[in-house]
mmCIF file of C-alpha atoms and ligand atoms in Angstrom:
data_model
loop_
_atom_site.group_PDB
_atom_site.id
_atom_site.type_symbol
_atom_site.label_atom_id
_atom_site.label_comp_id
_atom_site.label_asym_id
_atom_site.label_seq_id
_atom_site.Cartn_x
_atom_site.Cartn_y
_atom_site.Cartn_z
ATOM 1 C CA UNK A 4 0.088 -0.003 0.057
ATOM 2 C CA UNK A 5 1.271 3.477 -0.917
ATOM 3 C CA UNK A 6 2.318 5.825 1.802
ATOM 4 C CA UNK A 7 0.535 9.236 1.019
ATOM 5 C CA UNK A 8 1.444 12.416 3.077
ATOM 6 C CA UNK A 9 -0.215 15.628 2.959
ATOM 7 C CA UNK A 10 2.098 18.409 4.460
ATOM 8 C CA UNK A 11 1.281 21.927 5.547
ATOM 9 C CA UNK A 12 3.931 24.825 5.783
ATOM 10 C CA UNK A 13 3.031 28.154 7.542
ATOM 11 C CA UNK A 14 5.906 29.205 9.532
ATOM 12 C CA UNK A 15 6.199 32.773 7.875
ATOM 13 C CA UNK A 16 4.265 34.279 5.126
ATOM 14 C CA UNK A 17 3.575 31.593 2.728
ATOM 15 C CA UNK A 18 0.748 29.105 3.171
ATOM 16 C CA UNK A 19 1.821 25.859 1.436
ATOM 17 C CA UNK A 20 0.166 22.363 0.880
ATOM 18 C CA UNK A 21 1.937 19.399 -0.671
ATOM 19 C CA UNK A 22 1.100 15.900 -1.238
ATOM 20 C CA UNK A 23 3.777 13.312 -1.382
ATOM 21 C CA UNK A 24 3.389 9.429 -2.357
ATOM 22 C CA UNK A 25 5.836 6.925 -1.794
ATOM 23 C CA UNK A 26 8.543 9.598 -1.763
ATOM 24 C CA UNK A 27 7.391 11.143 -4.942
ATOM 25 C CA UNK A 28 5.910 14.603 -5.000
ATOM 26 C CA UNK A 29 2.235 14.986 -6.476
ATOM 27 C CA UNK A 30 1.430 18.471 -5.724
ATOM 28 C CA UNK A 31 3.007 21.596 -3.979
ATOM 29 C CA UNK A 32 0.710 24.535 -3.823
ATOM 30 C CA UNK A 33 1.881 28.077 -2.335
ATOM 31 C CA UNK A 34 -0.104 31.005 -1.732
ATOM 32 C CA UNK A 35 2.229 34.035 -0.910
ATOM 33 C CA UNK A 36 1.072 36.866 0.857
ATOM 34 C CA UNK A 37 1.394 40.095 -1.003
ATOM 35 C CA UNK A 38 -0.042 42.206 1.933
ATOM 36 C CA UNK A 39 3.346 42.667 3.513
ATOM 37 C CA UNK A 40 4.921 44.679 0.654
ATOM 38 C CA UNK A 41 3.566 47.981 1.751
ATOM 39 C CA UNK A 42 5.284 47.702 5.212
ATOM 40 C CA UNK A 43 8.785 46.649 4.020
ATOM 41 C CA UNK A 44 8.669 43.445 5.915
ATOM 42 C CA UNK A 45 6.490 40.751 7.397
ATOM 43 C CA UNK A 46 3.933 41.883 9.776
ATOM 44 C CA UNK A 47 3.285 38.726 11.946
ATOM 45 C CA UNK A 48 -0.405 39.607 12.871
ATOM 46 C CA UNK A 49 -1.163 39.981 9.171
ATOM 47 C CA UNK A 50 0.577 36.976 8.272
ATOM 48 C CA UNK A 51 -1.487 34.934 10.665
ATOM 49 C CA UNK A 52 -4.762 36.344 9.453
ATOM 50 C CA UNK A 53 -3.642 35.605 5.713
ATOM 51 C CA UNK A 54 -2.716 32.163 6.697
ATOM 52 C CA UNK A 55 -6.384 31.518 8.034
ATOM 53 C CA UNK A 56 -7.798 32.952 4.830
ATOM 54 C CA UNK A 57 -5.614 30.895 2.721
ATOM 55 C CA UNK A 58 -5.204 27.679 4.324
ATOM 56 C CA UNK A 59 -8.499 25.899 3.290
ATOM 57 C CA UNK A 60 -8.110 26.691 -0.545
ATOM 58 C CA UNK A 61 -4.482 25.765 -0.405
ATOM 59 C CA UNK A 62 -5.098 22.262 1.018
ATOM 60 C CA UNK A 63 -8.124 21.933 -1.414
ATOM 61 C CA UNK A 64 -6.177 22.491 -4.343
ATOM 62 C CA UNK A 65 -3.174 20.478 -3.473
ATOM 63 C CA UNK A 66 -5.364 17.606 -2.905
ATOM 64 C CA UNK A 67 -7.077 18.177 -6.202
ATOM 65 C CA UNK A 68 -3.664 18.379 -8.049
ATOM 66 C CA UNK A 69 -2.537 15.307 -6.439
ATOM 67 C CA UNK A 70 -5.606 13.358 -7.561
ATOM 68 C CA UNK A 71 -5.802 11.627 -4.104
ATOM 69 C CA UNK A 72 -8.802 11.850 -1.908
ATOM 70 C CA UNK A 73 -8.701 12.588 1.907
ATOM 71 C CA UNK A 74 -9.363 8.858 2.567
ATOM 72 C CA UNK A 75 -6.219 7.916 0.631
ATOM 73 C CA UNK A 76 -3.904 9.859 2.981
ATOM 74 C CA UNK A 77 -1.620 7.859 5.398
ATOM 75 C CA UNK A 78 -0.658 10.824 7.666
ATOM 76 C CA UNK A 79 -0.798 14.775 8.077
ATOM 77 C CA UNK A 80 2.488 16.631 8.597
ATOM 78 C CA UNK A 81 3.264 20.089 9.390
ATOM 79 C CA UNK A 82 5.829 22.635 10.203
ATOM 80 C CA UNK A 83 6.311 22.903 14.020
ATOM 81 C CA UNK A 84 8.968 25.759 14.183
ATOM 82 C CA UNK A 85 11.096 27.850 14.058
ATOM 83 C CA UNK A 86 8.895 30.612 12.745
ATOM 84 C CA UNK A 87 6.386 33.183 13.673
ATOM 85 C CA UNK A 88 4.091 31.889 16.378
ATOM 86 C CA UNK A 89 0.855 33.275 14.995
ATOM 87 C CA UNK A 90 1.486 31.846 11.673
ATOM 88 C CA UNK A 91 2.553 28.500 12.904
ATOM 89 C CA UNK A 92 -0.519 28.139 15.006
ATOM 90 C CA UNK A 93 -2.749 28.404 12.012
ATOM 91 C CA UNK A 94 -0.807 25.397 10.170
ATOM 92 C CA UNK A 95 -0.469 23.506 13.355
ATOM 93 C CA UNK A 96 -4.141 23.800 14.328
ATOM 94 C CA UNK A 97 -5.086 22.893 10.915
ATOM 95 C CA UNK A 98 -3.051 19.668 10.704
ATOM 96 C CA UNK A 99 -4.146 18.438 14.155
ATOM 97 C CA UNK A 100 -7.810 19.065 13.364
ATOM 98 C CA UNK A 101 -7.373 17.333 9.916
ATOM 99 C CA UNK A 102 -5.590 14.472 11.450
ATOM 100 C CA UNK A 103 -8.105 14.038 14.309
ATOM 101 C CA UNK A 104 -11.202 14.237 11.833
ATOM 102 C CA UNK A 105 -9.758 11.671 9.402
ATOM 103 C CA UNK A 106 -8.151 9.475 12.350
ATOM 104 C CA UNK A 107 -4.692 9.554 10.481
ATOM 105 C CA UNK A 108 -1.346 10.043 12.274
ATOM 106 C CA UNK A 109 0.311 13.197 12.899
ATOM 107 C CA UNK A 110 4.112 13.945 11.951
ATOM 108 C CA UNK A 111 5.776 17.232 13.282
ATOM 109 C CA UNK A 112 8.754 18.628 11.045
ATOM 110 C CA UNK A 113 11.476 21.156 11.787
ATOM 111 C CA UNK A 114 11.401 23.771 9.279
ATOM 112 C CA UNK A 115 15.175 23.872 9.017
ATOM 113 C CA UNK A 116 15.396 20.185 8.568
ATOM 114 C CA UNK A 117 12.684 20.664 5.904
ATOM 115 C CA UNK A 118 14.890 23.192 4.035
ATOM 116 C CA UNK A 119 17.815 20.602 4.112
ATOM 117 C CA UNK A 120 15.441 17.711 3.157
ATOM 118 C CA UNK A 121 14.382 19.786 0.034
ATOM 119 C CA UNK A 122 17.384 17.832 -1.778
ATOM 120 C CA UNK A 123 15.423 14.802 -1.627
ATOM 121 C CA UNK A 124 12.354 15.836 -3.442
ATOM 122 C CA UNK A 125 11.700 13.745 -6.397
ATOM 123 C CA UNK A 126 9.104 13.981 -9.135
ATOM 124 C CA UNK A 127 8.169 11.002 -11.544
ATOM 125 C CA UNK A 128 9.870 11.339 -14.766
ATOM 126 C CA UNK A 129 12.211 14.159 -13.502
ATOM 127 C CA UNK A 130 15.901 13.541 -13.213
ATOM 128 C CA UNK A 131 17.207 13.727 -9.483
ATOM 129 C CA UNK A 132 20.561 14.423 -8.056
ATOM 130 C CA UNK A 133 19.962 13.134 -4.553
ATOM 131 C CA UNK A 134 22.967 13.921 -2.049
ATOM 132 C CA UNK A 135 24.793 11.091 -0.197
ATOM 133 C CA UNK A 136 25.398 11.136 3.588
ATOM 134 C CA UNK A 137 27.416 12.861 5.267
ATOM 135 C CA UNK A 138 27.268 16.225 3.352
ATOM 136 C CA UNK A 139 27.419 19.798 4.360
ATOM 137 C CA UNK A 140 24.582 22.098 3.817
ATOM 138 C CA UNK A 141 24.687 26.035 3.692
ATOM 139 C CA UNK A 142 21.246 26.734 4.775
ATOM 140 C CA UNK A 143 20.549 30.772 4.046
ATOM 141 C CA UNK A 144 17.383 32.325 4.391
ATOM 142 C CA UNK A 145 15.541 35.487 5.909
ATOM 143 C CA UNK A 146 16.095 33.998 9.271
ATOM 144 C CA UNK A 147 18.860 31.488 9.396
ATOM 145 C CA UNK A 148 22.505 31.331 8.107
ATOM 146 C CA UNK A 149 24.090 28.028 9.153
ATOM 147 C CA UNK A 150 26.338 25.416 7.965
ATOM 148 C CA UNK A 151 24.951 22.031 8.970
ATOM 149 C CA UNK A 152 26.589 18.724 8.763
ATOM 150 C CA UNK A 153 24.135 16.188 7.695
ATOM 151 C CA UNK A 154 24.741 12.670 8.767
ATOM 152 C CA UNK A 155 21.340 11.361 7.956
ATOM 153 C CA UNK A 156 17.832 12.083 7.281
ATOM 154 C CA UNK A 157 17.419 12.891 10.973
ATOM 155 C CA UNK A 158 20.777 13.443 12.182
ATOM 156 C CA UNK A 159 21.963 16.996 11.567
ATOM 157 C CA UNK A 160 24.453 19.051 13.474
ATOM 158 C CA UNK A 161 24.964 22.696 13.248
ATOM 159 C CA UNK A 162 28.554 23.548 12.822
ATOM 160 C CA UNK A 163 27.995 27.263 12.775
ATOM 161 C CA UNK A 164 25.582 29.989 12.339
ATOM 162 C CA UNK A 165 25.016 33.700 12.118
ATOM 163 C CA UNK A 166 25.383 35.475 15.569
ATOM 164 C CA UNK A 167 23.392 38.372 14.470
ATOM 165 C CA UNK A 168 21.505 39.001 11.146
ATOM 166 C CA UNK A 169 20.988 36.245 8.604
ATOM 167 C CA UNK A 170 22.172 36.670 4.961
ATOM 168 C CA UNK A 171 18.513 37.345 3.645
ATOM 169 C CA UNK A 172 17.973 39.725 6.266
ATOM 170 C CA UNK A 173 21.018 41.700 5.322
ATOM 171 C CA UNK A 174 19.687 41.798 1.587
ATOM 172 C CA UNK A 175 16.506 43.002 2.764
ATOM 173 C CA UNK A 176 17.639 45.558 5.190
ATOM 174 C CA UNK A 177 19.997 46.908 2.686
ATOM 175 C CA UNK A 178 17.306 47.020 0.042
ATOM 176 C CA UNK A 179 15.076 48.923 2.403
ATOM 177 C CA UNK A 180 17.944 51.880 2.954
ATOM 178 C CA UNK A 181 18.008 52.058 -0.717
ATOM 179 C CA UNK A 182 14.160 52.400 -1.126
ATOM 180 C CA UNK A 183 13.870 49.113 -2.791
ATOM 181 C CA UNK A 184 10.790 46.952 -2.338
ATOM 182 C CA UNK A 185 10.409 44.060 0.155
ATOM 183 C CA UNK A 186 11.652 41.212 -0.076
ATOM 184 C CA UNK A 187 14.971 42.922 -1.228
ATOM 185 C CA UNK A 188 16.875 39.842 -2.129
ATOM 186 C CA UNK A 189 15.385 39.062 -5.452
ATOM 187 C CA UNK A 190 15.480 42.861 -6.474
ATOM 188 C CA UNK A 191 19.385 43.217 -5.529
ATOM 189 C CA UNK A 192 19.944 39.990 -7.365
ATOM 190 C CA UNK A 193 18.443 41.290 -10.540
ATOM 191 C CA UNK A 194 20.038 44.922 -10.278
ATOM 192 C CA UNK A 195 23.305 43.479 -9.323
ATOM 193 C CA UNK A 196 23.487 42.090 -12.780
ATOM 194 C CA UNK A 197 23.928 45.449 -14.229
ATOM 195 C CA UNK A 198 26.660 46.641 -11.801
ATOM 196 C CA UNK A 199 30.450 46.310 -10.670
ATOM 197 C CA UNK A 200 30.653 43.990 -7.791
ATOM 198 C CA UNK A 201 34.155 45.604 -6.948
ATOM 199 C CA UNK A 202 32.813 49.001 -6.951
ATOM 200 C CA UNK A 203 32.537 49.520 -3.235
ATOM 201 C CA UNK A 204 34.655 47.779 -0.511
ATOM 202 C CA UNK A 205 32.285 46.629 2.206
ATOM 203 C CA UNK A 206 32.997 45.194 5.455
ATOM 204 C CA UNK A 207 33.750 41.546 5.954
ATOM 205 C CA UNK A 208 33.507 40.193 9.635
ATOM 206 C CA UNK A 209 36.297 38.475 11.432
ATOM 207 C CA UNK A 210 34.203 35.710 13.483
ATOM 208 C CA UNK A 211 35.849 32.542 14.631
ATOM 209 C CA UNK A 212 34.784 29.050 13.676
ATOM 210 C CA UNK A 213 32.074 28.427 11.321
ATOM 211 C CA UNK A 214 29.822 31.310 12.723
ATOM 212 C CA UNK A 215 28.718 34.014 10.521
ATOM 213 C CA UNK A 216 28.036 37.702 11.139
ATOM 214 C CA UNK A 217 26.140 40.308 8.827
ATOM 215 C CA UNK A 218 25.283 43.033 11.052
ATOM 216 C CA UNK A 219 28.698 44.815 10.503
ATOM 217 C CA UNK A 220 28.149 44.655 6.641
ATOM 218 C CA UNK A 221 24.766 46.108 7.204
ATOM 219 C CA UNK A 222 26.218 48.922 9.174
ATOM 220 C CA UNK A 223 28.966 49.564 6.754
ATOM 221 C CA UNK A 224 26.476 49.609 3.899
ATOM 222 C CA UNK A 225 24.450 52.371 5.727
ATOM 223 C CA UNK A 226 27.682 54.518 6.755
ATOM 224 C CA UNK A 227 28.515 54.499 2.964
ATOM 225 C CA UNK A 228 25.185 55.636 1.836
ATOM 226 C CA UNK A 229 25.008 58.282 4.618
ATOM 227 C CA UNK A 230 28.436 59.560 3.873
ATOM 228 C CA UNK A 231 27.963 59.630 -0.056
ATOM 229 C CA UNK A 232 24.514 61.231 -0.105
ATOM 230 C CA UNK A 233 25.880 64.163 1.880
ATOM 231 C CA UNK A 234 28.018 64.981 -1.145
ATOM 232 C CA UNK A 235 25.718 63.679 -3.947
ATOM 233 C CA UNK A 236 21.792 63.417 -2.988
ATOM 234 C CA UNK A 237 21.298 61.292 -6.071
ATOM 235 C CA UNK A 238 24.110 58.862 -5.197
ATOM 236 C CA UNK A 239 21.647 55.814 -4.512
ATOM 237 C CA UNK A 240 19.934 56.449 -7.759
ATOM 238 C CA UNK A 241 22.974 56.941 -9.773
ATOM 239 C CA UNK A 242 24.879 53.871 -8.342
ATOM 240 C CA UNK A 243 22.068 51.573 -7.457
ATOM 241 C CA UNK A 244 23.399 48.677 -9.706
ATOM 242 C CA UNK A 245 26.862 48.942 -8.479
ATOM 243 C CA UNK A 246 25.636 49.011 -4.826
ATOM 244 C CA UNK A 247 23.773 45.974 -5.134
ATOM 245 C CA UNK A 248 26.540 44.348 -7.028
ATOM 246 C CA UNK A 249 29.027 44.788 -4.156
ATOM 247 C CA UNK A 250 26.788 44.042 -1.454
ATOM 248 C CA UNK A 251 25.797 40.662 -3.388
ATOM 249 C CA UNK A 252 29.651 40.069 -4.064
ATOM 250 C CA UNK A 253 30.280 40.618 -0.149
ATOM 251 C CA UNK A 254 27.692 38.413 1.070
ATOM 252 C CA UNK A 255 28.597 35.624 -1.177
ATOM 253 C CA UNK A 256 32.154 36.015 -0.400
ATOM 254 C CA UNK A 257 31.305 35.758 3.342
ATOM 255 C CA UNK A 258 29.290 32.735 3.002
ATOM 256 C CA UNK A 259 31.705 30.812 0.740
ATOM 257 C CA UNK A 260 34.707 31.571 2.781
ATOM 258 C CA UNK A 261 33.103 29.750 5.833
ATOM 259 C CA UNK A 262 32.057 26.917 3.850
ATOM 260 C CA UNK A 263 35.230 26.312 2.144
ATOM 261 C CA UNK A 264 36.879 26.169 5.711
ATOM 262 C CA UNK A 265 34.396 23.365 6.795
ATOM 263 C CA UNK A 266 35.010 21.418 3.605
ATOM 264 C CA UNK A 267 38.758 21.511 4.151
ATOM 265 C CA UNK A 268 38.421 20.697 7.829
ATOM 266 C CA UNK A 269 35.951 18.043 7.677
ATOM 267 C CA UNK A 270 37.173 16.495 4.380
ATOM 268 C CA UNK A 271 33.555 16.454 3.224
ATOM 269 C CA UNK A 272 33.351 17.496 -0.560
ATOM 270 C CA UNK A 273 29.649 16.782 -0.954
ATOM 271 C CA UNK A 274 28.025 20.385 -0.636
ATOM 272 C CA UNK A 275 24.428 21.502 -0.712
ATOM 273 C CA UNK A 276 22.810 24.902 -0.444
ATOM 274 C CA UNK A 277 19.175 25.394 0.935
ATOM 275 C CA UNK A 278 16.556 28.049 1.972
ATOM 276 C CA UNK A 279 15.489 31.190 0.201
ATOM 277 C CA UNK A 280 18.849 32.929 -0.355
ATOM 278 C CA UNK A 281 19.954 29.720 -2.445
ATOM 279 C CA UNK A 282 17.897 31.417 -5.277
ATOM 280 C CA UNK A 283 20.412 33.962 -5.441
ATOM 281 C CA UNK A 284 22.355 33.776 -8.952
ATOM 282 C CA UNK A 285 25.626 34.822 -7.828
ATOM 283 C CA UNK A 286 25.513 32.330 -4.786
ATOM 284 C CA UNK A 287 24.430 29.407 -7.309
ATOM 285 C CA UNK A 288 27.360 30.705 -9.634
ATOM 286 C CA UNK A 289 29.886 30.343 -6.563
ATOM 287 C CA UNK A 290 28.841 26.843 -5.995
ATOM 288 C CA UNK A 291 29.279 25.774 -9.478
ATOM 289 C CA UNK A 292 32.604 27.641 -9.655
ATOM 290 C CA UNK A 293 33.834 25.620 -6.321
ATOM 291 C CA UNK A 294 32.294 22.533 -7.800
ATOM 292 C CA UNK A 295 34.671 23.007 -10.588
ATOM 293 C CA UNK A 296 37.567 24.476 -9.005
ATOM 294 C CA UNK A 297 37.822 22.219 -5.957
ATOM 295 C CA UNK A 298 36.040 19.079 -6.977
ATOM 296 C CA UNK A 299 33.115 19.701 -4.661
ATOM 297 C CA UNK A 300 29.987 17.444 -5.647
ATOM 298 C CA UNK A 301 27.390 20.356 -5.362
ATOM 299 C CA UNK A 302 23.620 20.363 -4.836
ATOM 300 C CA UNK A 303 21.698 23.262 -5.635
ATOM 301 C CA UNK A 304 17.703 22.962 -5.403
ATOM 302 C CA UNK A 305 15.048 23.808 -8.071
ATOM 303 C CA UNK A 306 13.942 27.511 -7.532
ATOM 304 C CA UNK A 307 10.517 26.208 -6.347
ATOM 305 C CA UNK A 308 12.026 24.517 -3.303
ATOM 306 C CA UNK A 309 14.165 27.334 -2.297
ATOM 307 C CA UNK A 310 11.832 29.541 -0.484
ATOM 308 C CA UNK A 311 9.327 28.248 2.030
ATOM 309 C CA UNK A 312 7.238 25.327 0.539
ATOM 310 C CA UNK A 313 5.459 22.251 1.907
ATOM 311 C CA UNK A 314 7.001 19.869 -0.484
ATOM 312 C CA UNK A 315 10.067 19.906 1.847
ATOM 313 C CA UNK A 316 7.903 19.393 4.801
ATOM 314 C CA UNK A 317 6.389 16.368 3.037
ATOM 315 C CA UNK A 318 9.577 14.700 2.182
ATOM 316 C CA UNK A 319 10.985 15.210 5.791
ATOM 317 C CA UNK A 320 7.681 13.704 7.027
ATOM 318 C CA UNK A 321 7.963 10.706 4.747
ATOM 319 C CA UNK A 322 11.222 9.544 6.368
ATOM 320 C CA UNK A 323 9.877 10.151 9.634
ATOM 321 C CA UNK A 324 6.658 8.217 8.979
ATOM 322 C CA UNK A 325 8.778 5.239 7.907
ATOM 323 C CA UNK A 326 10.448 5.350 11.314
ATOM 324 C CA UNK A 327 6.976 5.281 13.044
ATOM 325 C CA UNK A 328 8.070 8.761 14.245
ATOM 326 C CA UNK A 329 4.674 10.317 14.809
ATOM 327 C CA UNK A 330 3.586 13.228 17.243
ATOM 328 C CA UNK A 331 0.889 13.497 19.824
ATOM 329 C CA UNK A 332 -1.921 16.056 19.071
ATOM 330 C CA UNK A 333 -0.835 18.151 22.218
ATOM 331 C CA UNK A 334 2.614 18.988 20.645
ATOM 332 C CA UNK A 335 2.741 22.828 20.684
ATOM 333 C CA UNK A 336 4.321 24.657 17.876
ATOM 334 C CA UNK A 337 7.789 26.547 18.656
ATOM 335 C CA UNK A 338 8.896 29.949 17.409
ATOM 336 C CA UNK A 339 12.586 29.076 18.218
ATOM 337 C CA UNK A 340 13.773 25.566 17.741
ATOM 338 C CA UNK A 341 17.159 24.476 16.438
ATOM 339 C CA UNK A 342 17.878 21.498 14.258
HETATM 340 O O1 LIG B 414 13.498 30.538 3.051
HETATM 341 P P1 LIG B 414 12.970 31.880 2.982
HETATM 342 O O2 LIG B 414 11.656 31.894 1.929
HETATM 343 O O3 LIG B 414 12.030 32.453 4.179
HETATM 344 C C1 LIG B 414 12.642 32.162 5.595
HETATM 345 O O4 LIG B 414 13.335 33.313 5.694
HETATM 346 O O5 LIG B 414 12.161 31.262 5.966
HETATM 347 O O6 LIG B 414 13.893 33.065 2.820
HETATM 348 C C2 LIG B 414 13.505 34.293 2.369
HETATM 349 C C3 LIG B 414 14.786 35.200 2.104
HETATM 350 C C4 LIG B 414 14.401 36.550 2.220
HETATM 351 O O7 LIG B 414 15.360 37.443 2.854
HETATM 352 C C5 LIG B 414 14.923 36.969 0.522
HETATM 353 O O8 LIG B 414 15.225 38.391 0.295
HETATM 354 C C6 LIG B 414 15.828 36.120 0.364
HETATM 355 O O9 LIG B 414 15.396 34.923 0.834
HETATM 356 N N1 LIG B 414 15.801 35.745 -1.141
HETATM 357 C C7 LIG B 414 16.941 36.260 -2.067
HETATM 358 C C8 LIG B 414 16.804 35.618 -3.441
HETATM 359 N N2 LIG B 414 15.527 35.132 -3.357
HETATM 360 C C9 LIG B 414 14.848 35.339 -2.124
HETATM 361 N N3 LIG B 414 18.126 36.596 -1.692
HETATM 362 C C10 LIG B 414 18.899 36.727 -2.595
HETATM 363 N N4 LIG B 414 18.884 36.682 -3.810
HETATM 364 C C11 LIG B 414 17.633 36.187 -4.302
HETATM 365 N N5 LIG B 414 17.466 35.789 -5.664
#
């Protein structure tokens, strides 16, 4: 009999539902929330309200596209955390109610592990390039920047992480001071293509071990703008592409330097990238370049699995299901949980 899992992701501002059958993805529906654009960042209360509006249509559509019915499902999975509490509560409560009504087991998934597990999503008829254990994963999103040693589907060790801002946060905050829309990462990526990455020298942090820091870079970017705007009020407008290219170049340099150190120290040459910032074209190019130059076996996810999505939750839940690793209906969501 097939193992069919319906998974829900609602940790931030994307409401998503996916259905997976025997490890193969059948559907992955994502409703993004445009309501935050006007505020330059995610407003938690608006996010949870939008999740409430989106969740039933999104689940309906994911089931419809999968071709399965509710009765065919083997389990219901949900993102337990980390994330925004109000957002997590919507997905968690829905998943619990659905599992109770159907009499099917419930599987909780750590959002960060989900991002790593995105590399194991398979679609029938599509070629897949699954990583072998152990491998290193650079997880870079709006809330996290971590180097993870992935020993198995469920055994993951965080080797280093940001001590302040995440890489995506640095992109978003620098975009905001340039007057660019939210989220700034994709806009910076686009504008950087027309700019000179060496135009401005920005601050690179000196942090020990495998940890990251992006707050100094953000401050040096802010001071550069402040000083140059005193001389030329049109500075940002005139040099926007160079500013974006220099910022992106510096973020990628910082990320790759620590990753190279981890690869060298651990002698593990199989390296993956995950999370929203893994959509960045310069970071993808740096991975490919490192693959060629240093013989790394690299794993870059499809664009649709980089940002928050339920397909990654479904595949993580599929492996937990096989271990009989279910959770109780009383399990609460957590805004801060580590791998
Ligand atoms: O993983 P994600 O969807 O959400 C969480 O933080 O969990 O990541 C969102 C982050 C945002 O900071 C966004 O600006 C960034 O990913 N991002 C990018 C790109 N696409 C998304 N950053 C740089 N370049 C991109 N192309």
